[in-house]
Short mmCIF file of N, CA and C and ligand atoms in Angstrom, two decimals:
data_model
loop_
_atom_site.label_atom_id
_atom_site.label_comp_id
_atom_site.label_asym_id
_atom_site.label_seq_id
_atom_site.Cartn_x
_atom_site.Cartn_y
_atom_site.Cartn_z
N MET F 5 59.49 -111.63 85.48
CA MET F 5 59.58 -110.18 86.71
C MET F 5 60.89 -109.76 86.47
N SER F 6 61.09 -108.19 86.53
CA SER F 6 62.77 -107.65 86.61
C SER F 6 63.40 -108.12 87.94
N THR F 7 64.46 -108.21 87.58
CA THR F 7 65.03 -108.11 88.97
C THR F 7 65.30 -107.15 89.42
N ILE F 8 65.62 -106.73 90.72
CA ILE F 8 66.13 -105.48 91.62
C ILE F 8 66.84 -105.01 90.89
N PHE F 9 67.85 -105.41 90.14
CA PHE F 9 69.30 -104.58 89.55
C PHE F 9 68.53 -104.05 88.33
N THR F 10 67.55 -104.59 87.61
CA THR F 10 67.08 -104.40 86.38
C THR F 10 66.44 -102.90 86.80
N LYS F 11 65.54 -103.17 87.78
CA LYS F 11 64.59 -102.06 88.54
C LYS F 11 65.71 -100.68 88.69
N ILE F 12 67.08 -101.37 89.17
CA ILE F 12 67.76 -99.87 89.51
C ILE F 12 68.29 -99.35 88.45
N ILE F 13 68.83 -100.22 87.19
CA ILE F 13 69.31 -99.71 86.12
C ILE F 13 68.19 -98.94 85.32
N ASN F 14 66.77 -99.30 85.44
CA ASN F 14 65.82 -98.60 84.60
C ASN F 14 65.20 -97.42 85.57
N GLY F 15 65.93 -97.31 86.85
CA GLY F 15 65.56 -95.69 87.53
C GLY F 15 64.73 -96.18 88.36
N GLU F 16 63.91 -97.40 88.41
CA GLU F 16 62.61 -97.44 88.98
C GLU F 16 62.86 -97.41 90.60
N ILE F 17 64.03 -97.99 90.77
CA ILE F 17 64.58 -98.00 92.28
C ILE F 17 65.66 -97.12 92.22
N PRO F 18 66.03 -95.96 93.31
CA PRO F 18 67.36 -95.20 93.23
C PRO F 18 68.45 -95.97 93.74
N SER F 19 69.65 -95.48 93.09
CA SER F 19 70.95 -96.11 93.32
C SER F 19 72.13 -94.69 93.66
N TYR F 20 73.06 -95.18 94.16
CA TYR F 20 74.21 -94.14 93.80
C TYR F 20 75.01 -94.59 92.99
N LYS F 21 74.69 -93.79 91.74
CA LYS F 21 75.25 -94.38 90.45
C LYS F 21 76.75 -93.84 90.41
N ILE F 22 77.66 -94.84 89.89
CA ILE F 22 78.92 -94.55 89.61
C ILE F 22 79.50 -94.84 88.13
N ALA F 23 78.70 -95.42 87.32
CA ALA F 23 79.18 -95.25 85.88
C ALA F 23 78.12 -95.97 84.86
N GLU F 24 77.98 -95.84 83.95
CA GLU F 24 77.29 -96.59 82.89
C GLU F 24 77.43 -96.62 81.54
N ASP F 25 77.16 -97.45 80.69
CA ASP F 25 77.33 -97.23 79.15
C ASP F 25 76.34 -97.94 78.62
N ASP F 26 76.36 -98.41 77.50
CA ASP F 26 75.29 -98.93 76.78
C ASP F 26 75.13 -100.26 77.28
N ASP F 27 75.98 -100.95 77.79
CA ASP F 27 75.95 -102.67 78.41
C ASP F 27 75.70 -102.69 79.78
N PHE F 28 76.54 -101.82 80.53
CA PHE F 28 76.76 -102.01 81.85
C PHE F 28 76.32 -100.99 82.97
N TYR F 29 76.22 -101.20 84.18
CA TYR F 29 75.90 -99.98 85.15
C TYR F 29 76.81 -100.63 86.54
N ALA F 30 77.17 -99.23 87.18
CA ALA F 30 77.65 -99.72 88.25
C ALA F 30 77.22 -98.73 89.57
N PHE F 31 76.95 -99.04 90.79
CA PHE F 31 76.51 -98.29 91.68
C PHE F 31 76.90 -98.98 93.00
N LEU F 32 76.90 -97.95 94.13
CA LEU F 32 77.21 -98.42 95.22
C LEU F 32 76.55 -99.66 96.01
N ASP F 33 76.96 -100.46 96.84
CA ASP F 33 76.23 -101.66 97.26
C ASP F 33 75.53 -101.00 98.53
N ILE F 34 74.19 -101.40 98.67
CA ILE F 34 73.50 -100.77 99.64
C ILE F 34 73.65 -101.05 101.40
N ASN F 35 74.56 -102.40 101.15
CA ASN F 35 75.20 -102.70 102.36
C ASN F 35 76.31 -103.23 102.28
N PRO F 36 77.49 -102.11 102.24
CA PRO F 36 78.97 -102.42 101.95
C PRO F 36 79.62 -103.07 103.04
N ASN F 37 80.70 -103.76 102.46
CA ASN F 37 81.71 -104.44 103.45
C ASN F 37 82.67 -103.42 103.92
N ALA F 38 82.95 -102.24 103.10
CA ALA F 38 83.65 -101.41 103.33
C ALA F 38 83.42 -100.05 102.49
N VAL F 39 83.63 -98.96 102.80
CA VAL F 39 83.48 -97.82 102.11
C VAL F 39 83.69 -97.88 100.83
N GLY F 40 83.13 -97.66 99.39
CA GLY F 40 83.30 -97.66 98.34
C GLY F 40 82.99 -99.00 97.68
N HIS F 41 82.53 -99.89 98.40
CA HIS F 41 82.01 -101.14 97.94
C HIS F 41 80.81 -100.76 96.81
N THR F 42 81.38 -101.57 95.37
CA THR F 42 80.63 -101.15 94.30
C THR F 42 80.33 -102.36 93.49
N LEU F 43 79.09 -102.49 92.88
CA LEU F 43 78.57 -103.41 92.08
C LEU F 43 78.65 -103.18 90.72
N CYS F 44 79.23 -103.98 89.66
CA CYS F 44 79.01 -103.82 88.37
C CYS F 44 78.45 -104.67 87.77
N VAL F 45 77.22 -104.33 86.71
CA VAL F 45 75.79 -105.31 86.38
C VAL F 45 75.92 -105.17 85.17
N PRO F 46 76.16 -106.42 84.25
CA PRO F 46 75.39 -106.22 82.61
C PRO F 46 73.87 -105.93 82.65
N LYS F 47 73.67 -105.00 82.02
CA LYS F 47 72.34 -104.86 81.42
C LYS F 47 71.32 -105.91 80.94
N LYS F 48 71.84 -106.50 80.57
CA LYS F 48 71.43 -107.91 80.03
C LYS F 48 71.02 -108.84 81.46
N GLU F 49 69.74 -109.47 81.37
CA GLU F 49 69.52 -110.04 82.82
C GLU F 49 69.71 -111.22 82.39
N VAL F 50 70.97 -111.65 83.17
CA VAL F 50 71.42 -113.29 83.18
C VAL F 50 71.69 -113.54 84.76
N ASP F 51 71.22 -114.67 85.16
CA ASP F 51 71.64 -114.89 86.59
C ASP F 51 73.10 -115.23 86.87
N ARG F 52 73.70 -116.20 85.99
CA ARG F 52 75.14 -116.78 86.74
C ARG F 52 76.01 -116.49 85.88
N LEU F 53 77.28 -115.74 86.28
CA LEU F 53 78.53 -115.38 85.61
C LEU F 53 78.43 -116.34 84.50
N LEU F 54 78.68 -117.25 84.85
CA LEU F 54 79.43 -118.25 83.79
C LEU F 54 78.51 -118.62 82.42
N ASP F 55 77.02 -118.04 82.54
CA ASP F 55 76.16 -118.49 81.39
C ASP F 55 76.26 -117.08 80.62
N LEU F 56 77.08 -116.01 81.12
CA LEU F 56 76.86 -114.94 80.07
C LEU F 56 77.71 -115.19 78.98
N ASP F 57 77.29 -114.58 77.68
CA ASP F 57 77.95 -114.71 76.69
C ASP F 57 79.51 -114.30 76.58
N GLU F 58 80.34 -114.86 75.71
CA GLU F 58 81.75 -114.49 75.82
C GLU F 58 82.24 -112.91 75.73
N GLU F 59 81.28 -112.17 74.85
CA GLU F 59 81.74 -110.73 74.59
C GLU F 59 80.84 -109.91 75.97
N THR F 60 79.75 -110.36 76.40
CA THR F 60 79.38 -109.65 77.66
C THR F 60 80.46 -110.03 79.12
N TYR F 61 80.81 -111.35 78.98
CA TYR F 61 81.75 -111.69 80.02
C TYR F 61 82.75 -110.74 79.95
N GLN F 62 83.67 -110.69 78.88
CA GLN F 62 84.61 -109.70 78.57
C GLN F 62 84.51 -108.16 78.89
N GLY F 63 83.23 -107.90 78.38
CA GLY F 63 82.83 -106.64 78.51
C GLY F 63 82.58 -106.07 79.86
N LEU F 64 82.25 -106.97 81.03
CA LEU F 64 81.77 -106.89 82.08
C LEU F 64 83.24 -106.72 83.02
N MET F 65 84.09 -107.43 82.30
CA MET F 65 85.37 -107.50 83.09
C MET F 65 86.16 -106.11 82.46
N ALA F 66 86.03 -105.72 81.50
CA ALA F 66 86.64 -104.53 81.11
C ALA F 66 86.07 -103.48 81.90
N PHE F 67 85.10 -103.15 81.82
CA PHE F 67 83.99 -102.26 82.88
C PHE F 67 84.63 -102.41 84.30
N SER F 68 84.48 -103.60 84.67
CA SER F 68 84.92 -103.66 86.04
C SER F 68 86.04 -103.07 86.68
N ARG F 69 86.90 -103.36 85.35
CA ARG F 69 88.39 -102.89 85.62
C ARG F 69 88.47 -101.45 86.06
N LYS F 70 87.77 -100.67 85.21
CA LYS F 70 87.80 -99.29 84.59
C LYS F 70 86.84 -98.81 85.85
N VAL F 71 86.22 -99.38 86.63
CA VAL F 71 85.60 -98.69 87.69
C VAL F 71 86.46 -99.07 88.92
N GLY F 72 87.21 -100.27 88.92
CA GLY F 72 87.91 -100.65 90.11
C GLY F 72 89.28 -99.78 90.01
N LEU F 73 89.71 -99.20 89.07
CA LEU F 73 90.80 -98.07 88.67
C LEU F 73 90.38 -96.90 89.76
N ALA F 74 88.96 -96.29 89.21
CA ALA F 74 88.50 -95.20 89.80
C ALA F 74 88.50 -95.37 91.39
N ILE F 75 87.89 -96.57 91.85
CA ILE F 75 87.85 -96.83 93.34
C ILE F 75 89.22 -96.43 94.00
N GLU F 76 90.25 -97.11 93.56
CA GLU F 76 91.63 -97.21 93.91
C GLU F 76 92.02 -95.98 94.00
N ALA F 77 91.82 -95.07 93.09
CA ALA F 77 92.22 -93.47 93.05
C ALA F 77 91.63 -92.71 94.11
N ALA F 78 90.10 -93.56 94.43
CA ALA F 78 89.46 -92.43 95.15
C ALA F 78 89.33 -92.58 96.55
N ILE F 79 89.50 -93.79 97.17
CA ILE F 79 89.04 -94.37 98.24
C ILE F 79 90.71 -95.07 98.59
N SER F 80 90.78 -94.74 100.12
CA SER F 80 92.27 -94.93 100.59
C SER F 80 92.08 -96.54 101.01
N CYS F 81 92.70 -97.39 100.38
CA CYS F 81 92.75 -98.94 100.60
C CYS F 81 94.08 -99.43 100.06
N ASN F 82 94.22 -100.66 100.82
CA ASN F 82 95.53 -101.79 100.19
C ASN F 82 95.38 -101.91 98.87
N ARG F 83 93.96 -102.35 98.53
CA ARG F 83 93.90 -102.73 97.15
C ARG F 83 92.44 -102.88 96.84
N VAL F 84 91.81 -102.81 95.71
CA VAL F 84 90.66 -103.35 95.28
C VAL F 84 90.21 -104.93 95.05
N GLY F 85 89.59 -105.52 95.97
CA GLY F 85 89.14 -106.75 95.53
C GLY F 85 88.03 -107.11 94.55
N MET F 86 88.15 -107.98 93.95
CA MET F 86 86.92 -108.45 93.07
C MET F 86 86.37 -109.89 93.41
N THR F 87 84.97 -109.77 93.46
CA THR F 87 84.38 -111.36 93.93
C THR F 87 82.79 -111.30 93.24
N VAL F 88 82.54 -112.42 92.67
CA VAL F 88 81.25 -112.67 92.23
C VAL F 88 80.59 -113.69 92.92
N ILE F 89 79.44 -113.43 93.69
CA ILE F 89 78.54 -114.30 94.41
C ILE F 89 77.16 -114.86 93.88
N GLY F 90 76.25 -113.80 93.87
CA GLY F 90 74.84 -113.93 93.37
C GLY F 90 74.31 -114.90 94.15
N LEU F 91 74.43 -115.26 95.46
CA LEU F 91 73.35 -115.86 95.89
C LEU F 91 72.24 -115.30 96.54
N GLU F 92 72.33 -114.13 96.63
CA GLU F 92 71.03 -113.11 96.96
C GLU F 92 70.52 -112.66 95.70
N VAL F 93 71.11 -111.88 94.65
CA VAL F 93 70.20 -111.25 93.71
C VAL F 93 70.81 -112.15 92.53
N PRO F 94 69.80 -112.80 91.61
CA PRO F 94 69.78 -113.47 90.72
C PRO F 94 69.98 -112.69 89.32
N HIS F 95 71.27 -111.65 89.36
CA HIS F 95 71.38 -110.65 88.27
C HIS F 95 72.83 -110.76 88.15
N VAL F 96 73.74 -111.31 87.27
CA VAL F 96 75.05 -111.14 87.49
C VAL F 96 75.74 -110.06 87.91
N HIS F 97 76.59 -109.88 88.95
CA HIS F 97 77.21 -108.50 89.57
C HIS F 97 78.40 -108.92 89.94
N VAL F 98 79.20 -107.88 89.87
CA VAL F 98 80.80 -108.21 90.28
C VAL F 98 80.89 -107.07 91.52
N HIS F 99 81.23 -107.39 92.50
CA HIS F 99 81.71 -106.79 93.72
C HIS F 99 83.08 -106.46 93.62
N LEU F 100 83.06 -105.13 93.82
CA LEU F 100 84.50 -104.09 93.88
C LEU F 100 84.43 -104.05 95.26
N ILE F 101 85.44 -104.42 95.89
CA ILE F 101 85.66 -104.10 97.54
C ILE F 101 87.17 -103.51 97.75
N PRO F 102 86.93 -102.34 98.05
CA PRO F 102 88.38 -101.85 98.66
C PRO F 102 88.67 -102.67 100.06
N LEU F 103 89.73 -103.04 100.09
CA LEU F 103 90.20 -104.28 101.21
C LEU F 103 91.45 -103.68 101.78
N ASN F 104 91.13 -103.46 103.15
CA ASN F 104 92.52 -103.29 103.87
C ASN F 104 92.77 -104.48 104.65
N GLY F 105 92.14 -105.32 104.77
CA GLY F 105 92.28 -106.85 105.45
C GLY F 105 91.16 -107.76 105.01
N MET F 106 91.39 -108.92 105.65
CA MET F 106 90.64 -110.12 105.21
C MET F 106 88.87 -109.97 105.67
N GLN F 107 88.93 -108.95 106.70
CA GLN F 107 87.46 -108.62 107.00
C GLN F 107 86.64 -108.29 106.21
N ASP F 108 87.34 -107.53 105.15
CA ASP F 108 86.55 -106.39 104.00
C ASP F 108 86.05 -107.74 103.42
N ALA F 109 86.35 -108.76 103.07
CA ALA F 109 86.27 -109.80 101.98
C ALA F 109 85.19 -110.57 102.48
N THR F 110 84.72 -110.75 103.87
CA THR F 110 84.05 -111.77 104.20
C THR F 110 82.49 -111.93 104.08
N PHE F 111 81.84 -110.49 104.00
CA PHE F 111 80.57 -110.36 103.83
C PHE F 111 79.88 -110.47 105.30
N GLN F 112 80.80 -110.45 106.51
CA GLN F 112 80.35 -110.51 107.57
C GLN F 112 80.38 -109.09 108.36
N HIS F 113 81.24 -108.43 107.86
CA HIS F 113 81.95 -107.28 108.71
C HIS F 113 81.39 -106.08 107.91
N LYS F 114 80.02 -105.61 108.14
CA LYS F 114 79.56 -104.47 107.31
C LYS F 114 79.72 -103.04 107.77
N VAL F 115 79.58 -101.69 106.86
CA VAL F 115 79.69 -100.59 107.45
C VAL F 115 78.41 -99.91 107.12
N SER F 116 78.24 -99.00 108.22
CA SER F 116 76.68 -98.42 108.13
C SER F 116 77.09 -96.99 107.53
N LEU F 117 76.38 -96.59 106.71
CA LEU F 117 76.53 -94.91 106.02
C LEU F 117 75.31 -94.28 105.55
N SER F 118 75.46 -92.93 106.14
CA SER F 118 74.23 -92.17 105.82
C SER F 118 74.03 -91.85 104.40
N PRO F 119 72.64 -91.55 103.93
CA PRO F 119 72.44 -91.06 102.48
C PRO F 119 73.39 -89.92 102.33
N GLU F 120 73.78 -89.03 102.86
CA GLU F 120 74.95 -88.21 102.66
C GLU F 120 76.11 -88.71 102.21
N GLU F 121 76.84 -89.58 103.15
CA GLU F 121 77.69 -90.42 103.00
C GLU F 121 77.97 -91.08 101.67
N PHE F 122 77.13 -91.72 101.32
CA PHE F 122 76.92 -92.53 100.27
C PHE F 122 77.08 -91.84 99.26
N THR F 123 76.17 -90.54 99.01
CA THR F 123 76.37 -89.53 97.81
C THR F 123 77.89 -88.93 97.74
N ALA F 124 78.29 -88.65 98.83
CA ALA F 124 79.72 -88.17 98.71
C ALA F 124 80.85 -89.29 98.30
N ILE F 125 80.75 -90.46 98.86
CA ILE F 125 81.53 -91.36 98.31
C ILE F 125 81.13 -91.83 96.77
N ALA F 126 80.00 -91.95 96.21
CA ALA F 126 79.83 -91.62 94.74
C ALA F 126 80.22 -90.76 94.04
N GLU F 127 80.29 -89.31 94.47
CA GLU F 127 80.68 -88.27 93.75
C GLU F 127 82.33 -88.61 93.61
N LYS F 128 82.82 -89.04 94.69
CA LYS F 128 84.30 -88.96 94.66
C LYS F 128 84.73 -90.02 93.80
N ILE F 129 83.95 -91.32 93.61
CA ILE F 129 84.74 -91.96 92.62
C ILE F 129 84.43 -91.94 91.35
N ARG F 130 83.25 -91.29 91.25
CA ARG F 130 82.76 -90.68 89.68
C ARG F 130 83.75 -89.75 89.09
N ALA F 131 84.14 -89.10 89.99
CA ALA F 131 85.40 -88.00 89.50
C ALA F 131 86.47 -88.74 89.10
N LYS F 132 86.96 -89.90 89.40
CA LYS F 132 88.12 -90.61 88.95
C LYS F 132 87.94 -91.69 87.61
N ILE F 133 86.50 -91.58 87.42
CA ILE F 133 86.56 -92.51 86.13
C ILE F 133 87.20 -92.02 85.19
N GLN F 134 88.02 -92.81 84.19
CA GLN F 134 88.51 -92.37 83.05
C GLN F 134 87.63 -92.45 82.08
P1 5GP D 11 75.11 -111.64 96.42
O1 5GP D 11 73.89 -111.76 95.24
O2 5GP D 11 76.36 -111.55 95.18
O3 5GP D 11 75.13 -112.48 97.37
O4 5GP D 11 74.86 -110.02 96.89
C1 5GP D 11 74.20 -109.04 96.51
C2 5GP D 11 74.84 -107.74 96.86
O5 5GP D 11 73.40 -106.64 96.73
C3 5GP D 11 74.61 -107.65 98.63
O6 5GP D 11 75.84 -107.17 98.73
C4 5GP D 11 73.51 -106.76 98.65
O7 5GP D 11 74.12 -105.66 99.99
C5 5GP D 11 73.43 -105.89 97.61
N1 5GP D 11 72.17 -105.30 97.26
C6 5GP D 11 70.95 -106.20 97.45
N2 5GP D 11 69.86 -105.39 97.22
C7 5GP D 11 70.29 -104.08 96.77
C8 5GP D 11 69.80 -102.56 96.70
O8 5GP D 11 68.59 -102.85 96.48
N3 5GP D 11 70.59 -101.84 96.14
C9 5GP D 11 71.87 -101.99 96.10
N4 5GP D 11 72.59 -100.59 96.17
N5 5GP D 11 72.30 -103.12 96.43
C10 5GP D 11 71.61 -104.04 96.85
#
């Protein structure tokens, strides 16, 4: 059975898309730690980060860097943090989180956003993708 992220990549479940290429897809996290919290996912369905083949791993990091630079340009923050957890969704994803303090990195402090706010944030980040 496909993971929820494969369904998002295939457009079966909607997402606030940030970027896409042949191998990777980025979209806003639906339950963000902070405004601009984004997930970068390989289209290849693999559960654990360290099980990715070398090329996909390096490609995911390069794609995440590109998306992270766009987030930094679009969202006011001290810096963009990167973390990989994967305890909830068994499909590798890099969390890119705009950080202003440690609370933004804990996954215990969440931000509630309306669909209009998600749409506006995604547009702002997309506009900064190089
Ligand atoms: P992890 O697997 O790294 O612990 O966390 C999974 C992340 O995916 C969570 O931050 C959660 O909010 C996010 N997430 C889970 N389901 C969906 C979904 O259907 N859409 C989006 N945009 N994010 C999701």
